[in-house]
C-alpha positions in Angstrom: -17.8 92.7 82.2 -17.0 96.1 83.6 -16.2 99.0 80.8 -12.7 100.4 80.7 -11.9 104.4 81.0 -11.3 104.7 77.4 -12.1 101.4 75.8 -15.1 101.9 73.4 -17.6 98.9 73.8 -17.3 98.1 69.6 -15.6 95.0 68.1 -11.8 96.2 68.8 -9.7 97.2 65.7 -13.0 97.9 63.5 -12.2 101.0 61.9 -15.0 103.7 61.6 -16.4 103.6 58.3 -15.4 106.9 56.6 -18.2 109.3 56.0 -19.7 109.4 53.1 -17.7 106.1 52.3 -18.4 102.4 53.7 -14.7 101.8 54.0 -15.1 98.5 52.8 -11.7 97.9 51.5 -10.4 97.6 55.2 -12.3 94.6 55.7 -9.7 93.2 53.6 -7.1 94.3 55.3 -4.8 91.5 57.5 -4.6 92.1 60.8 -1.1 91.8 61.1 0.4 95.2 59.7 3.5 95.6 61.3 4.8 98.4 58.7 1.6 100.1 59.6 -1.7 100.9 57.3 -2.7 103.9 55.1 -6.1 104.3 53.8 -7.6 106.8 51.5 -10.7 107.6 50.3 -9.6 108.2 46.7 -12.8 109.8 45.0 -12.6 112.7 47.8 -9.3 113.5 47.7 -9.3 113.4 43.6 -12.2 115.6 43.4 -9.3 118.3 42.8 -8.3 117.2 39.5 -5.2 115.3 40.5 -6.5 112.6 38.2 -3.9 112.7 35.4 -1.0 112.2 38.4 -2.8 109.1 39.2 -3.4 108.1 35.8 0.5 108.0 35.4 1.2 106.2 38.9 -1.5 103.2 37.8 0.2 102.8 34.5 3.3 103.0 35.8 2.6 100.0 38.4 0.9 98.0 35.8 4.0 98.2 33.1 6.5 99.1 35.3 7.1 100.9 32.5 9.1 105.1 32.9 8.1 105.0 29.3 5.7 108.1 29.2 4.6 106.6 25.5 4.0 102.8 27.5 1.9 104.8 29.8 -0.5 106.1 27.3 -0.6 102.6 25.8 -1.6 101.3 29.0 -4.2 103.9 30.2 -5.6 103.6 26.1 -5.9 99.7 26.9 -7.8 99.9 30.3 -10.0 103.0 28.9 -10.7 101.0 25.7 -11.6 97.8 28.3 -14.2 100.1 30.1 -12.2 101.0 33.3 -11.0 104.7 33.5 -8.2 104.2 35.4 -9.0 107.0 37.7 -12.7 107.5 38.4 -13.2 103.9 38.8 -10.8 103.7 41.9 -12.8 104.4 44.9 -10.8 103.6 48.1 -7.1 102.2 48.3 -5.8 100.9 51.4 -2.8 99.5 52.3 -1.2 97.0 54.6 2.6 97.1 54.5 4.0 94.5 56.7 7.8 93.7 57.1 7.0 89.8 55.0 6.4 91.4 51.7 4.4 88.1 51.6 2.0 89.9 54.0 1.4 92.9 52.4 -1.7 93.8 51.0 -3.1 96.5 48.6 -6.7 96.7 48.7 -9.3 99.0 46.3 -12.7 99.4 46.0 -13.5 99.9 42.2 -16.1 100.7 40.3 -15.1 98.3 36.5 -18.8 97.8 36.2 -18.6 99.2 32.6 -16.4 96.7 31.7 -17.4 92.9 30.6 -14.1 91.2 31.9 -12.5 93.3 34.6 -9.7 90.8 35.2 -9.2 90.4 31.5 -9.1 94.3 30.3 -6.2 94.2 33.2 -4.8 91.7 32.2 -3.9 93.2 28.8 -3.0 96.3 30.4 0.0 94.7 32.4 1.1 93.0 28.9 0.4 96.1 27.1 2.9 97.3 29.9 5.2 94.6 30.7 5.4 93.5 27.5 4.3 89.9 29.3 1.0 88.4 29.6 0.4 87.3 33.3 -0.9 83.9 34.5 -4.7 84.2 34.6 -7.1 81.8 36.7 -10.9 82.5 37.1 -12.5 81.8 40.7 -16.5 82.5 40.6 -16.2 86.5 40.1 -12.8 86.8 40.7 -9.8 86.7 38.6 -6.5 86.1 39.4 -3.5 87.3 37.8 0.1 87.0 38.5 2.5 88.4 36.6 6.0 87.6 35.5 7.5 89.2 38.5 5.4 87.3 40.3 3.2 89.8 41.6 -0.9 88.6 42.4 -3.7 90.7 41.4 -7.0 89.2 42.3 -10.0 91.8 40.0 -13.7 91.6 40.0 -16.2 94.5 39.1 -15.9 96.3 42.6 -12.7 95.0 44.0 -9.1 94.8 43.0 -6.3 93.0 45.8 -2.4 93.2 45.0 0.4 91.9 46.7 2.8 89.2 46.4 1.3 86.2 47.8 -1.7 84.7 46.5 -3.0 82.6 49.8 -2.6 85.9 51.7 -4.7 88.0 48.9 -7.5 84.9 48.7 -7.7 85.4 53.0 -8.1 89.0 52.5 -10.7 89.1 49.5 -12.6 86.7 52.2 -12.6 89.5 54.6 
């Protein structure tokens, strides 16, 4: 095989792992992105102390809730379940893709100081939602889905979201 001006001999579409970072959360990314990707390695760019901002996004997700008070609740939950909502989160990456089926929200956490990842987050979302999600266990992995039907697969380093579980199992496979 002859080497193309501007082709690089690697593996097309591997992404180069991010310094200081193994990037590891893109390996669960789909292939098929067609509303593009975002990636960000989270504990760099929160080194600034734009923790509590994320704080209130995360509890807002996991509730849905605007209620500021909700929040709290949440964030007091998944603190209490030994996951700090921010330092744990590592890297976040994104597939957005036009079938909301196919879109993927990957992150590479650190819930080691918590027993039951998938559980701690599951009372979160009720603590938010005021509705217990749907919880199945699958070796380290827990599923959750919630009453909007969101999927939220959790284990002690990794936590997939979207809305279609088969998609979410194919990417935790990598």
């Amino acid at each position: 095989g002859t080497a193309v001006a501007g082709k690089t001999p690697e593996k097309a579409g591997d992404p180069a792992p991010a310094a200081g970072g193994g990037a590891d959360v893109l390996k669960h990314m789909p292939k098929d992105c067609d509303e593009g990707r975002v990636y960000a390695n989270v504990g760099k760019l929160l080194g600034g102390g734009s923790a509590g901002a994320l704080e209130t996004l995360m509890a807002k997700n996991m509730g849905g809730s605007k209620d500021a008070k909700k929040s709290e609740e949440v964030i007091k939950v998944l603190k209490d379940g030994g996951i700090d909502p921010v330092n744990s989160l590592k890297e976040l990456a994104v597939c957005a893709n036009k079938d909301k089926k196919k879109t993927v929200v990957a992150a590479s956490v650190d819930f080691s100081k918590a027993e039951k990842p998938g559980d701690v987050i599951a009372k979160a979302i009720e603590t938010g939602s005021g509705k217990a999600p749907k919880k199945e266990e699958a070796g380290d992995v827990t599923w959750l889905t919630t009453a909007d039907n969101s999927v939220i697969g959790v284990s002690k380093t990794k936590l997939l979201a979207g809305d279609d579980k088969a998609t979410l199992e194919a990417a935790w496979k990598g």
